[in-house]
């Protein structure tokens, strides 16, 4: 299997408004791929379509060589894809530990459990009885990542996980993700920070107005190429 996940001419709509125009994308096992682009470029729409939130032709999204376009989100998660959504979306009525346990509802077998999450993010063990939204933004992001890992995914999708966080916290979170990746997890990261995206990934896609404006090996792409693809100038 050369690709873990791929999209082929992927299109998406919000009602009559077309948001994606034929996206071709692929990620191989144990690879980190970054997606960059300005606000409104189609990044979150792409992720939501992959996750089944938006309708798609079945053959336009393939996971482990099986068509999953338009599948129900809970089936996609049970099949091995987990997403850390923009804004974290924790349950305010649940504690940190209860939020983490919510990620394990699919009962997928795998290495991730509470013990491993607490080893990855020790501060969460200290805060495990605190309401999930009563901790700092960075700690909430750790909970969101931990919750996704608790589903034991083969592919982890992270949507703007650095948004609104202090640089030191961003560094800590991405160091944890790098450790997770070293243990064999495949990941898609959506980032507005180009420097972080390039440094964290093997390959990079730039989206502009619902289309892929640039793709290639992250280390090979120049500032000029990325700037042109990002801003269209």
N, CA and C of each residue as an Amber inpcrd file, in Angstrom:
protein
   699
   0.8510000  -1.1980000   0.0000000   0.0000000   0.0000000   0.0000000
   0.8870000   1.2480000   0.0000000   0.8570000   2.0010000  -1.1010000
   1.7230000   3.1690000  -1.1960000   1.1570000   4.3670000  -0.4500000
  -0.1830000   4.5060000  -0.4060000  -0.8010000   5.6090000   0.3270000
  -1.6620000   5.0630000   1.4620000  -1.6300000   5.7680000   2.5740000
  -2.5590000   5.4460000   3.6500000  -3.9040000   6.1290000   3.3730000
  -3.8230000   7.4240000   3.0250000  -5.0160000   8.1840000   2.6630000
  -4.7240000   8.9390000   1.3760000  -5.7150000   9.0060000   0.5040000
  -5.5690000   9.7940000  -0.7150000  -6.9140000  10.3830000  -1.1030000
  -6.8730000  11.5270000  -1.7740000  -8.0840000  12.0990000  -2.3580000
  -7.8410000  12.2900000  -3.8460000  -8.9140000  12.1800000  -4.6110000
  -8.8080000  12.1960000  -6.0700000  -9.8880000  13.1020000  -6.6460000
  -9.4700000  14.2610000  -7.1180000 -10.4340000  15.2130000  -7.6600000
 -11.5120000  15.5950000  -6.6610000 -11.1310000  15.7340000  -5.4000000
 -12.1090000  15.9570000  -4.3260000 -12.7770000  17.3280000  -4.4520000
 -14.0950000  17.3140000  -4.4530000 -14.8850000  18.5390000  -4.5050000
 -15.7890000  18.5930000  -3.2800000 -16.1190000  19.7980000  -2.8650000
 -17.0170000  19.9600000  -1.7190000 -17.8160000  21.2370000  -1.8740000
 -19.0290000  21.2000000  -1.3310000 -19.9350000  22.3460000  -1.4000000
 -20.5150000  22.6530000  -0.0270000 -20.8130000  23.9320000   0.1730000
 -21.6970000  24.3820000   1.2610000 -22.9630000  24.8890000   0.5690000
 -23.9570000  24.0420000   0.4840000 -25.1400000  24.4080000  -0.2860000
 -24.7810000  24.5520000  -1.7590000 -25.0420000  25.7340000  -2.3280000
 -24.7140000  25.9890000  -3.7320000 -23.3030000  26.5270000  -3.9200000
 -22.6140000  26.7840000  -2.8190000 -21.2660000  27.3620000  -2.9020000
 -20.2180000  26.2560000  -2.9480000 -19.4340000  26.2310000  -4.0250000
 -18.3790000  25.2180000  -4.1330000 -17.1340000  25.6990000  -3.4050000
 -16.6290000  24.8700000  -2.4780000 -15.4870000  25.2590000  -1.6410000
 -14.2030000  24.5450000  -2.0260000 -14.2900000  23.3570000  -2.5980000
 -13.1090000  22.6170000  -3.0500000 -13.2760000  22.2760000  -4.5210000
 -12.1740000  22.4150000  -5.2730000 -12.2220000  22.2470000  -6.7290000
 -11.2010000  21.2000000  -7.1750000 -11.4850000  19.9360000  -6.8900000
 -10.6440000  18.8720000  -7.4250000  -9.3090000  18.7030000  -6.7150000
  -9.3390000  18.4690000  -5.4150000  -8.1130000  18.3230000  -4.6240000
  -7.5380000  16.9090000  -4.7760000  -6.2940000  16.8310000  -5.2220000
  -5.5280000  15.5810000  -5.2490000  -4.4950000  15.6410000  -4.1300000
  -4.5410000  14.6540000  -3.2520000  -3.7050000  14.6650000  -2.0440000
  -3.3670000  13.2280000  -1.6900000  -2.1880000  13.0330000  -1.1090000
  -1.8650000  11.7020000  -0.6070000  -0.9170000  11.7980000   0.5770000
  -1.0310000  10.8070000   1.4510000  -0.1100000  10.6860000   2.5760000
   0.2090000   9.2130000   2.7600000   1.4850000   8.9300000   2.9250000
   1.9390000   7.5530000   3.0600000   2.0850000   7.1940000   4.5390000
   2.1100000   5.8970000   4.8570000   2.2500000   5.4920000   6.2610000
   3.5080000   6.0700000   6.9050000   3.3750000   6.4920000   8.1550000
   4.4640000   7.0210000   8.9730000   5.0520000   8.3080000   8.3870000
   4.2190000   9.0730000   7.7290000   4.6350000  10.3460000   7.1430000
   3.8880000  11.4740000   7.8410000   4.5260000  12.6240000   7.9570000
   3.8390000  13.8340000   8.4040000   3.7380000  14.7700000   7.2120000
   2.5180000  15.1430000   6.8650000   2.2690000  16.0540000   5.7500000
   1.5820000  17.2990000   6.2990000   2.0580000  18.4610000   5.8970000
   1.4770000  19.7250000   6.3400000   0.6260000  20.3260000   5.2240000
  -0.4370000  21.0060000   5.6290000  -1.2680000  21.7910000   4.7130000
  -1.2630000  23.2250000   5.2150000  -0.8850000  24.1470000   4.3370000
  -0.8680000  25.5600000   4.6860000  -1.7970000  26.3220000   3.7440000
  -2.0600000  27.5660000   4.0860000  -2.9180000  28.4090000   3.2700000
  -3.5830000  29.4570000   4.1310000  -4.0010000  30.5310000   3.5150000
  -4.6160000  31.6210000   4.2580000  -6.0280000  31.2410000   4.6950000
  -6.6480000  32.0890000   5.4990000  -8.0390000  31.8710000   5.8960000
  -8.9160000  31.8020000   4.6550000  -9.8030000  30.8190000   4.6190000
 -10.6910000  30.6750000   3.4770000 -10.0960000  29.9220000   2.3080000
  -8.9020000  29.3520000   2.4940000  -8.2470000  28.6370000   1.3920000
  -8.8410000  27.2530000   1.1560000  -9.5760000  26.7360000   2.1490000
 -10.1990000  25.4220000   1.9950000  -9.6060000  24.3420000   2.8660000
  -8.7140000  24.7070000   3.7710000  -8.0130000  23.7080000   4.5880000
  -8.9830000  22.9440000   5.4930000  -9.7550000  23.6690000   6.2920000
 -10.6940000  23.0090000   7.2020000 -11.8060000  22.3040000   6.4400000
 -12.2170000  22.8750000   5.3190000 -13.2200000  22.2080000   4.4840000
 -12.6940000  20.8650000   3.9990000 -11.4360000  20.8330000   3.6010000
 -10.8110000  19.5910000   3.1610000 -10.8450000  18.5530000   4.2790000
 -10.4490000  18.9470000   5.4790000 -10.4430000  18.0110000   6.6020000
 -11.8480000  17.5310000   6.9310000 -12.8090000  18.4530000   6.9350000
 -14.1820000  18.0650000   7.2480000 -14.7530000  17.1160000   6.2000000
 -14.3230000  17.2700000   4.9570000 -14.7950000  16.3610000   3.9050000
 -14.1660000  14.9810000   4.0810000 -12.8930000  14.9460000   4.3920000
 -12.2260000  13.6700000   4.6610000 -12.8960000  12.9540000   5.8340000
 -13.3030000  13.7220000   6.8460000 -13.8960000  13.1370000   8.0540000
 -15.3880000  12.8350000   7.9120000 -15.9610000  13.0850000   6.7450000
 -17.3610000  12.7420000   6.5390000 -18.3590000  13.7790000   7.0020000
 -17.8750000  14.9310000   7.4580000 -18.7820000  15.9980000   7.8930000
 -19.4980000  16.5960000   6.6850000 -18.7810000  16.7170000   5.5600000
 -19.3580000  17.2010000   4.3120000 -19.4460000  16.0430000   3.3220000
 -20.4340000  16.1050000   2.4510000 -20.6510000  15.0370000   1.4770000
 -19.5180000  14.9930000   0.4480000 -19.2190000  13.7880000  -0.0330000
 -18.1940000  13.6070000  -1.0680000 -18.4970000  12.3390000  -1.8390000
 -18.0690000  12.3140000  -3.0830000 -18.1730000  11.0840000  -3.8630000
 -17.3460000  10.0030000  -3.1740000 -17.8790000   8.7910000  -3.0070000
 -17.1450000   7.7540000  -2.2740000 -15.7260000   7.5180000  -2.7690000
 -15.5270000   7.4860000  -4.0760000 -14.2050000   7.1740000  -4.6210000
 -13.2220000   8.3330000  -4.5280000 -13.7140000   9.5180000  -4.1570000
 -12.8240000  10.6820000  -4.1070000 -11.9730000  10.7190000  -2.8480000
 -12.3160000   9.9040000  -1.8520000 -11.5010000   9.7730000  -0.6300000
 -11.2690000   8.2860000  -0.3850000 -10.0090000   7.9070000  -0.2980000
  -9.6760000   6.4940000  -0.0710000  -8.7490000   6.3830000   1.1380000
  -9.0610000   5.4230000   2.0120000  -8.2490000   5.1480000   3.1940000
  -7.9200000   3.6670000   3.2100000  -6.6480000   3.3470000   3.2440000
  -6.1870000   1.9560000   3.1530000  -6.8040000   1.2820000   1.9230000
  -6.8390000   2.0590000   0.8470000  -7.3140000   1.6100000  -0.4690000
  -8.8020000   1.2770000  -0.5040000  -9.5620000   1.7960000   0.4670000
 -11.0040000   1.6080000   0.4690000 -11.6970000   2.9650000   0.3260000
 -12.7670000   3.0580000  -0.4820000 -13.4590000   4.3340000  -0.6300000
 -14.2190000   4.7020000   0.6450000 -13.9980000   5.9110000   1.1400000
 -14.6830000   6.3400000   2.3650000 -15.3780000   7.6870000   2.1920000
 -15.3480000   8.2660000   0.9980000 -16.0000000   9.5540000   0.7770000
 -17.4690000   9.4910000   1.1530000 -17.9030000  10.4320000   1.9890000
 -19.3020000  10.4750000   2.3900000 -19.6930000   9.5070000   3.4760000
 -18.7590000   8.7240000   4.0040000 -19.0730000   7.8140000   5.1170000
 -19.4090000   8.6150000   6.3760000 -20.1390000   8.0020000   7.2830000
 -20.4490000   8.6320000   8.5620000 -19.1600000   8.8340000   9.3590000
 -19.0920000   9.9600000  10.0560000 -17.8750000  10.3040000  10.7880000
 -17.5010000   9.2290000  11.8100000 -18.4770000   8.6850000  12.5310000
 -18.1510000   7.6980000  13.5680000 -17.5480000   6.4380000  12.9470000
 -17.9470000   6.1080000  11.7300000 -17.3510000   4.9500000  11.0510000
 -15.9180000   5.2470000  10.6210000 -15.6730000   6.4800000  10.1950000
 -14.3190000   6.8700000   9.7960000 -13.3820000   6.8250000  11.0030000
 -13.8640000   7.3090000  12.1560000 -13.0580000   7.2570000  13.3810000
 -12.8090000   5.8100000  13.7860000 -13.8500000   5.0040000  13.7430000
 -13.7030000   3.5870000  14.1050000 -12.7520000   2.8680000  13.1530000
 -12.6610000   3.3590000  11.9200000 -11.7660000   2.7570000  10.9350000
 -10.3140000   3.1440000  11.0860000 -10.0440000   4.1870000  11.8860000
  -8.6480000   4.5050000  12.1640000  -8.1820000   5.9140000  11.8540000
  -9.1120000   6.8660000  11.6940000  -8.7250000   8.2690000  11.4930000
  -9.2940000   9.0840000  12.6470000  -8.4660000   9.8970000  13.2800000
  -8.9240000  10.7690000  14.3650000  -8.5170000  12.1990000  14.0660000
  -9.3520000  13.1300000  14.4920000  -9.0860000  14.5400000  14.2150000
  -9.0500000  15.3550000  15.4970000  -8.0710000  16.2460000  15.5780000
  -8.0080000  17.2520000  16.6360000  -8.5810000  18.5220000  16.0180000
  -9.8200000  18.8990000  16.3620000 -10.4720000  19.9930000  15.6480000
  -9.9510000  21.3560000  16.0550000 -10.0840000  22.3000000  15.1430000
  -9.7700000  23.6870000  15.4790000 -10.6780000  24.1250000  16.6240000
 -10.1080000  24.7910000  17.6140000 -10.9050000  25.2420000  18.7520000
 -11.0850000  24.2150000  19.8450000 -10.5150000  23.0220000  19.6610000
 -10.4350000  21.9600000  20.6770000 -11.7530000  21.2580000  20.9550000
 -12.8390000  22.0050000  21.1730000 -14.1790000  21.4330000  21.3560000
 -14.2320000  20.3830000  22.4650000 -13.7400000  20.7660000  23.6220000
 -13.8450000  19.8840000  24.7830000 -15.2450000  19.9810000  25.3860000
 -15.6020000  18.9720000  26.1760000 -16.8990000  18.9640000  26.8580000
 -16.7430000  19.6960000  28.1940000 -17.3570000  20.8710000  28.3510000
 -17.1370000  21.6620000  29.5700000 -17.6610000  20.9980000  30.8340000
 -18.6400000  20.0990000  30.6930000 -19.2170000  19.4470000  31.8770000
 -18.3980000  18.2440000  32.3370000 -17.3660000  17.8830000  31.5610000
 -16.5590000  16.7120000  31.8910000 -15.1760000  17.1290000  32.3800000
 -14.5960000  16.3040000  33.2320000 -13.2360000  16.5450000  33.7100000
 -12.2330000  16.2570000  32.5950000 -10.9820000  16.6090000  32.8460000
  -9.9120000  16.3130000  31.8940000  -9.8940000  14.8240000  31.5680000
  -9.9250000  13.9850000  32.6040000  -9.8560000  12.5450000  32.3650000
 -11.0970000  12.0310000  31.6420000 -12.2550000  12.5600000  31.9900000
 -13.4750000  12.1360000  31.2970000 -13.4430000  12.5400000  29.8220000
 -12.9090000  13.7300000  29.5330000 -12.7420000  14.1390000  28.1360000
 -11.8140000  13.1830000  27.3900000 -10.7300000  12.7990000  28.0410000
  -9.7960000  11.8570000  27.4120000 -10.4770000  10.5160000  27.1450000
 -11.2350000  10.0450000  28.1100000 -11.8910000   8.7400000  27.9590000
 -12.9120000   8.7380000  26.8220000 -13.4630000   9.9050000  26.5100000
 -14.4260000   9.9830000  25.4090000 -13.7990000   9.5310000  24.0930000
 -12.4910000   9.7060000  23.9600000 -11.8140000   9.3020000  22.7330000
 -11.7330000   7.8050000  22.5430000 -11.9350000   7.0550000  23.6030000
 -11.7900000   5.5960000  23.5430000 -13.1070000   4.8780000  23.2780000
 -14.1530000   5.6420000  22.9010000 -15.4740000   5.0030000  22.7710000
 -15.5220000   3.9660000  21.6550000 -14.6320000   4.0780000  20.6460000
 -14.6480000   3.1030000  19.5430000 -14.0630000   1.7570000  19.9560000
 -13.2920000   1.7580000  21.0720000 -12.6470000   0.5410000  21.5750000
 -11.7080000  -0.0930000  20.5440000 -11.0920000   0.7620000  19.7050000
 -10.0800000   0.2500000  18.7740000  -8.8610000  -0.2260000  19.5620000
  -8.3420000  -1.3950000  19.2380000  -7.1220000  -1.8480000  19.9230000
  -5.9290000  -1.0170000  19.4970000  -4.9630000  -0.8900000  20.3830000
  -3.7630000  -0.1350000  20.0530000  -3.0060000   0.2740000  21.2920000
  -1.9290000   1.0180000  21.1080000  -1.0290000   1.3050000  22.2250000
  -1.4780000   2.4170000  23.1600000  -2.4350000   3.2640000  22.7220000
  -2.7380000   4.4490000  23.5110000  -3.8090000   4.1850000  24.5600000
  -3.4750000   4.5440000  25.8080000  -4.4000000   4.4960000  26.9250000
  -4.0830000   5.6750000  27.8370000  -4.8070000   5.7940000  28.9330000
  -4.5940000   6.9440000  29.8310000  -3.1640000   7.0220000  30.3320000
  -2.5860000   5.8780000  30.6400000  -1.2240000   5.8670000  31.1620000
  -0.2520000   6.4860000  30.1660000  -0.3890000   6.1340000  28.9050000
   0.5180000   6.6710000  27.8860000   0.2420000   8.1530000  27.6200000
  -1.0250000   8.5610000  27.6840000  -1.3490000   9.9790000  27.4920000
  -0.7300000  10.8050000  28.6180000  -0.8340000  10.3030000  29.8450000
  -0.2670000  11.0330000  30.9800000   1.2610000  11.0550000  30.9350000
   1.8530000  10.0620000  30.3210000   3.3090000  10.0710000  30.1430000
   3.7070000  11.1100000  29.0930000   2.8600000  11.2380000  28.0490000
   3.1290000  12.2140000  26.9940000   2.9100000  13.6430000  27.4880000
   1.8390000  13.8370000  28.2670000   1.4890000  15.1620000  28.8130000
   1.3160000  15.0480000  30.3240000   2.4170000  15.0620000  31.0940000
   2.3400000  14.8520000  32.5500000   1.4160000  15.8240000  33.2750000
   1.3020000  17.0480000  32.7760000   0.4610000  18.0340000  33.4590000
  -1.0010000  17.5990000  33.4770000  -1.4130000  16.8040000  32.5100000
  -2.8140000  16.3740000  32.4690000  -3.1400000  15.4150000  33.6100000
  -2.1600000  14.6620000  34.0450000  -2.3930000  13.7670000  35.1810000
  -2.6670000  14.5910000  36.4360000  -1.9190000  15.6780000  36.5840000
  -2.1270000  16.5620000  37.7350000  -3.5150000  17.2180000  37.6810000
  -3.9960000  17.4800000  36.4690000  -5.2610000  18.2020000  36.2920000
  -6.4300000  17.2700000  35.9770000  -6.2500000  15.9750000  36.1490000
  -7.2300000  15.0210000  35.6220000  -8.6420000  15.1860000  36.1770000
  -8.7900000  15.7500000  37.3810000 -10.1210000  15.9080000  37.9760000
 -10.7280000  17.2980000  37.7340000  -9.9590000  18.1670000  37.0870000
 -10.4150000  19.5350000  36.8220000 -11.3080000  19.5450000  35.5750000
 -12.3550000  20.3790000  35.5390000 -13.1590000  20.4730000  34.3170000
 -12.2890000  20.7800000  33.0920000 -12.6080000  20.1600000  31.9730000
 -11.7590000  20.2600000  30.7900000 -11.5610000  21.6650000  30.2660000
 -12.5360000  22.5490000  30.5040000 -12.4060000  23.9190000  30.0080000
 -11.9350000  24.8960000  31.0850000 -11.5480000  24.3770000  32.2620000
 -11.0860000  25.2300000  33.3540000  -9.5630000  25.2480000  33.4590000
  -8.8780000  24.7420000  32.4370000  -7.4160000  24.7360000  32.4060000
  -6.9520000  25.6710000  31.2950000  -5.6560000  25.8840000  31.1930000
  -5.1320000  26.8330000  30.2070000  -5.3900000  26.3490000  28.7820000
  -5.2820000  27.2750000  27.8320000  -5.5020000  26.9290000  26.4300000
  -4.5510000  25.8580000  25.9320000  -3.2980000  25.9590000  26.3400000
  -2.3280000  24.9450000  25.9340000  -2.6530000  23.5770000  26.5010000
  -3.0820000  23.5500000  27.7690000  -3.4640000  22.2780000  28.3890000
  -4.7250000  21.7110000  27.7460000  -5.6470000  22.5850000  27.3740000
  -6.8350000  22.1170000  26.6610000  -6.4570000  21.4840000  25.3230000
  -5.4630000  22.0760000  24.6530000  -5.0190000  21.4950000  23.3840000
  -4.3960000  20.1250000  23.6030000  -3.6820000  19.9650000  24.7120000
  -3.1240000  18.6540000  25.0560000  -4.2380000  17.6300000  25.2680000
  -5.3170000  18.0600000  25.9260000  -6.4610000  17.1610000  26.1390000
  -7.0660000  16.7640000  24.7940000  -7.2060000  17.7290000  23.8870000
  -7.7930000  17.4390000  22.5750000  -6.9370000  16.4460000  21.7910000
  -5.6260000  16.6110000  21.8620000  -4.7190000  15.6710000  21.1910000
  -4.8000000  14.3040000  21.8610000  -4.7770000  14.3080000  23.1950000
  -4.8640000  13.0470000  23.9320000  -6.1590000  12.3100000  23.6560000
  -7.2580000  13.0480000  23.5890000  -8.5600000  12.4340000  23.2920000
  -8.5210000  11.7500000  21.9250000  -7.9220000  12.4070000  20.9270000
  -7.8180000  11.8090000  19.5940000  -6.9420000  10.5580000  19.6220000
  -5.8370000  10.6180000  20.3450000  -4.9470000   9.4600000  20.4230000
  -5.6010000   8.2830000  21.1330000  -6.5180000   8.5690000  22.0560000
  -7.1910000   7.4950000  22.7950000  -8.0220000   6.5940000  21.8720000
  -8.3370000   7.0820000  20.6730000  -9.0670000   6.2340000  19.7170000
  -8.1220000   5.3120000  18.9580000  -6.8250000   5.3890000  19.2750000
  -5.8080000   4.5550000  18.6360000  -5.8720000   4.6260000  17.1030000
  -5.7140000   5.8480000  16.5750000  -5.8170000   6.0150000  15.1260000
  -4.5560000   5.5620000  14.3970000  -4.7230000   5.2580000  13.1190000
  -3.5740000   5.0770000  12.2300000  -3.1870000   6.4070000  11.6000000
  -4.1520000   7.3170000  11.5060000  -3.9140000   8.6490000  10.9430000
  -4.4850000   9.6880000  11.8940000  -3.6320000  10.6180000  12.3230000
  -4.0380000  11.7170000  13.1960000  -4.0680000  12.9990000  12.3690000
  -5.1930000  13.7130000  12.4210000  -5.3520000  14.9680000  11.6940000
  -5.4550000  16.0960000  12.7090000  -4.6000000  17.1010000  12.5730000
  -4.5480000  18.2170000  13.5170000  -4.8690000  19.5220000  12.7930000
  -5.9510000  20.1780000  13.1950000  -6.3970000  21.3960000  12.5310000
  -6.0670000  22.6200000  13.3790000  -5.0450000  23.3550000  12.9560000
  -4.6720000  24.6260000  13.5890000  -4.4670000  24.4890000  15.0960000
  -3.6460000  23.5350000  15.5080000  -3.4990000  23.2830000  16.9490000
  -2.6690000  24.3560000  17.6570000  -1.9670000  25.2120000  16.8980000
  -1.1700000  26.2580000  17.5420000  -1.9240000  27.5740000  17.6880000
  -3.1500000  27.6240000  17.1810000  -3.9090000  28.8730000  17.1350000
  -4.1330000  29.4410000  18.5360000  -3.6940000  30.6790000  18.7440000
  -3.9340000  31.3820000  19.9960000  -3.0460000  30.9830000  21.1550000
  -2.0400000  30.1420000  20.9050000  -1.1840000  29.6730000  21.9940000
   0.1530000  30.4140000  21.9990000   0.7590000  30.4950000  23.1770000
   2.0640000  31.1380000  23.3170000   3.1410000  30.2970000  22.6340000
   4.1980000  30.9330000  22.1150000   5.2580000  30.1950000  21.4060000
   5.8520000  29.0410000  22.2020000   6.0540000  29.2220000  23.5070000
   6.6410000  28.1560000  24.3240000   5.7000000  26.9540000  24.4020000
   4.3990000  27.2140000  24.4560000   3.4130000  26.1370000  24.5260000
   3.3430000  25.4050000  23.1840000   3.3890000  26.1640000  22.0940000
   3.3820000  25.5650000  20.7550000   4.5760000  24.6260000  20.5930000
   5.7320000  25.0830000  21.0580000   6.9410000  24.2660000  20.9700000
   6.7800000  22.9650000  21.7400000   6.1800000  23.0470000  22.9310000
   5.9710000  21.8600000  23.7700000   5.0190000  20.8750000  23.0990000
   3.9350000  21.3970000  22.5280000   2.9380000  20.5320000  21.8910000
   3.5130000  19.8600000  20.6540000   4.2500000  20.6040000  19.8580000
   4.8250000  19.9950000  18.6520000   5.9620000  19.0260000  18.9880000
   6.6460000  19.2420000  20.0940000   7.6500000  18.2660000  20.5340000
   6.9730000  16.9510000  20.8970000   5.8060000  17.0370000  21.5270000
   5.0470000  15.8270000  21.8630000   4.5680000  15.1240000  20.5980000
   4.1160000  15.8990000  19.6100000   3.6620000  15.3010000  18.3560000
   4.8150000  14.6160000  17.6250000   5.9860000  15.2280000  17.6790000
   7.1590000  14.6170000  17.0570000   7.4780000  13.2750000  17.7060000
   7.3080000  13.2020000  19.0320000   7.5370000  11.9370000  19.7440000
   6.5190000  10.8860000  19.3070000   5.2710000  11.3060000  19.1700000
   4.2250000  10.3910000  18.7040000   4.5600000   9.8760000  17.3030000
   5.0020000  10.7880000  16.4390000   5.3350000  10.3990000  15.0640000
   6.5110000   9.4310000  15.0180000   7.4660000   9.6100000  15.9080000
   8.6260000   8.6920000  15.9460000   8.1950000   7.2710000  16.2930000
   7.0610000   7.1540000  16.9500000   6.5340000   5.8350000  17.2890000
   5.6690000   5.2530000  16.1800000   5.6690000   5.9090000  15.0100000
   5.0510000   5.3010000  13.8380000   3.7090000   5.8470000  13.4070000
   3.1890000   6.8730000  14.0990000   1.8910000   7.4100000  13.7090000
   2.0230000   8.3030000  12.4810000   1.0370000   8.2420000  11.6050000
   0.9490000   9.1040000  10.4340000   0.1150000  10.3290000  10.8060000
   0.4960000  11.5160000  10.3170000  -0.2170000  12.7270000  10.7310000
  -0.3130000  13.7460000   9.6050000  -1.4770000  14.3990000   9.5520000
  -1.6870000  15.5880000   8.7260000  -1.7990000  16.7650000   9.6780000
  -1.0010000  17.8030000   9.4500000  -1.1010000  19.0030000  10.2770000
  -1.4760000  20.1890000   9.3910000  -2.4980000  20.9060000   9.8050000
  -2.8940000  22.1330000   9.1260000  -2.3540000  23.2870000   9.9640000
  -1.5960000  24.1580000   9.3310000  -0.9080000  25.2280000  10.0360000
  -0.9200000  26.5100000   9.2030000  -1.1120000  27.6510000   9.8730000
  -0.9120000  28.9290000   9.1860000   0.5380000  29.3730000   9.3030000
   1.2480000  28.8750000  10.3000000   2.6560000  29.2210000  10.4760000
   3.5000000  28.3650000   9.5340000   4.0160000  28.9800000   8.4900000
   4.7370000  28.2520000   7.4430000   6.0130000  27.6240000   7.9970000
   6.7180000  28.3480000   8.8580000   7.9750000  27.8420000   9.4180000
   7.7310000  26.5520000  10.1960000   6.7080000  26.5450000  11.0470000
   6.3690000  25.3380000  11.8180000   5.9660000  24.2060000  10.8880000
   5.1460000  24.5300000   9.8930000   4.6720000  23.5120000   8.9540000
   5.8330000  22.8510000   8.2210000   6.7600000  23.6360000   7.7430000
   7.9040000  23.0770000   7.0190000   8.7890000  22.2340000   7.9180000
   9.0250000  22.7180000   9.1250000   9.9420000  22.0140000  10.0200000
   9.3620000  20.7150000  10.5650000   8.0390000  20.6370000  10.6450000
   7.4000000  19.4610000  11.2370000   7.0960000  18.3630000  10.2180000
   7.1440000  18.6890000   8.9280000   6.6170000  17.7700000   7.9180000
   7.6770000  17.2980000   6.9330000   7.3880000  16.1420000   6.3140000
   8.2100000  15.6660000   5.2010000   7.7470000  16.2670000   3.8730000
   6.4260000  16.4160000   3.7390000   5.8750000  17.0130000   2.5270000
   4.8450000  18.0660000   2.8940000   4.5960000  18.9730000   1.9360000
   3.7460000  20.1210000   2.2160000   2.8410000  20.4070000   1.0210000
   1.5900000  20.7370000   1.3280000   0.6340000  21.2110000   0.3280000
   0.2080000  22.6220000   0.7140000   0.0990000  23.4870000  -0.2830000
  -0.4640000  24.8150000  -0.0600000  -1.8020000  24.8890000  -0.7870000
  -2.8240000  25.3410000  -0.0710000  -4.1490000  25.5180000  -0.6590000
  -4.3900000  27.0010000  -0.9070000  -5.0910000  27.2730000  -1.9990000
  -5.5240000  28.6410000  -2.2870000  -6.8670000  28.5730000  -3.0110000
  -7.8630000  29.1930000  -2.4070000  -9.2050000  29.2680000  -2.9920000
  -9.7280000  27.8800000  -3.4070000  -9.5370000  26.8950000  -2.5230000
 -10.0930000  25.5720000  -2.7510000  -9.3360000  24.7070000  -3.7290000
  -8.1190000  25.1010000  -4.0520000  -7.2860000  24.3300000  -4.9760000
  -5.8880000  24.1480000  -4.3860000  -5.1680000  23.1320000  -4.8480000
  -3.7690000  22.9650000  -4.4590000  -2.9310000  23.8990000  -5.3310000
  -2.2780000  24.8530000  -4.6960000  -1.4640000  25.8110000  -5.4460000
   0.0160000  25.4220000  -5.4440000   0.4050000  24.4960000  -4.5600000
   1.8040000  24.0560000  -4.4860000   1.8640000  22.7730000  -3.6780000
   2.7400000  21.8560000  -4.0690000   3.0230000  20.6700000  -3.2620000
   4.4410000  20.2240000  -3.5340000   5.0510000  19.5800000  -2.5520000
   6.4080000  19.0960000  -2.7300000   7.0320000  18.7120000  -1.4090000
   8.2790000  18.2740000  -1.4550000   9.0220000  17.9710000  -0.2320000
   9.2510000  19.2590000   0.5420000   8.9400000  19.2390000   1.8270000
   8.9920000  20.4630000   2.6320000  10.3600000  21.1350000   2.5940000
  11.4150000  20.3290000   2.6620000  12.7630000  20.8970000   2.7110000
  13.2110000  21.4800000   1.3750000  12.5240000  21.1230000   0.2910000
  12.9280000  21.5950000  -1.0410000  12.2380000  22.8900000  -1.4520000
  11.1220000  23.2000000  -0.8180000  10.3360000  24.3590000  -1.2390000
  10.9560000  25.6550000  -0.7080000  11.0810000  26.6380000  -1.5810000
  11.6980000  27.9040000  -1.2020000  10.6540000  28.8680000  -0.6400000
  11.1540000  29.8840000   0.0530000  10.2740000  30.9270000   0.5880000
   9.4920000  31.5940000  -0.5380000  10.1580000  31.8220000  -1.6680000
   9.5060000  32.4860000  -2.8010000   8.3810000  31.6220000  -3.3760000
   8.6390000  30.3250000  -3.5140000   7.6030000  29.4230000  -4.0250000
   6.3830000  29.4000000  -3.1080000   6.6540000  29.2980000  -1.8190000
   5.5560000  29.2340000  -0.8500000   4.7900000  30.5480000  -0.8080000
   5.4980000  31.6640000  -0.8290000   4.8500000  32.9720000  -0.7910000
   3.9320000  33.1610000  -1.9980000   4.4060000  32.7610000  -3.1670000
   3.5980000  32.8930000  -4.3810000   2.3530000  31.9940000  -4.2890000
   2.5420000  30.7590000  -3.8170000   1.4140000  29.8300000  -3.7270000
   0.4200000  30.2490000  -2.6450000   0.9340000  30.8320000  -1.5660000
   0.1120000  31.2080000  -0.4120000  -0.7390000  32.4370000  -0.7320000
  -0.0820000  33.4640000  -1.3220000  -0.7470000  34.7410000  -1.5430000
  -1.1920000  34.9430000  -2.9910000  -0.6740000  34.1230000  -3.9030000
  -1.0430000  34.2690000  -5.3040000  -0.4300000  35.4660000  -5.9830000
   0.6870000  35.9410000  -5.4420000   1.3740000  37.0920000  -6.0510000
   2.8430000  36.7860000  -6.2660000
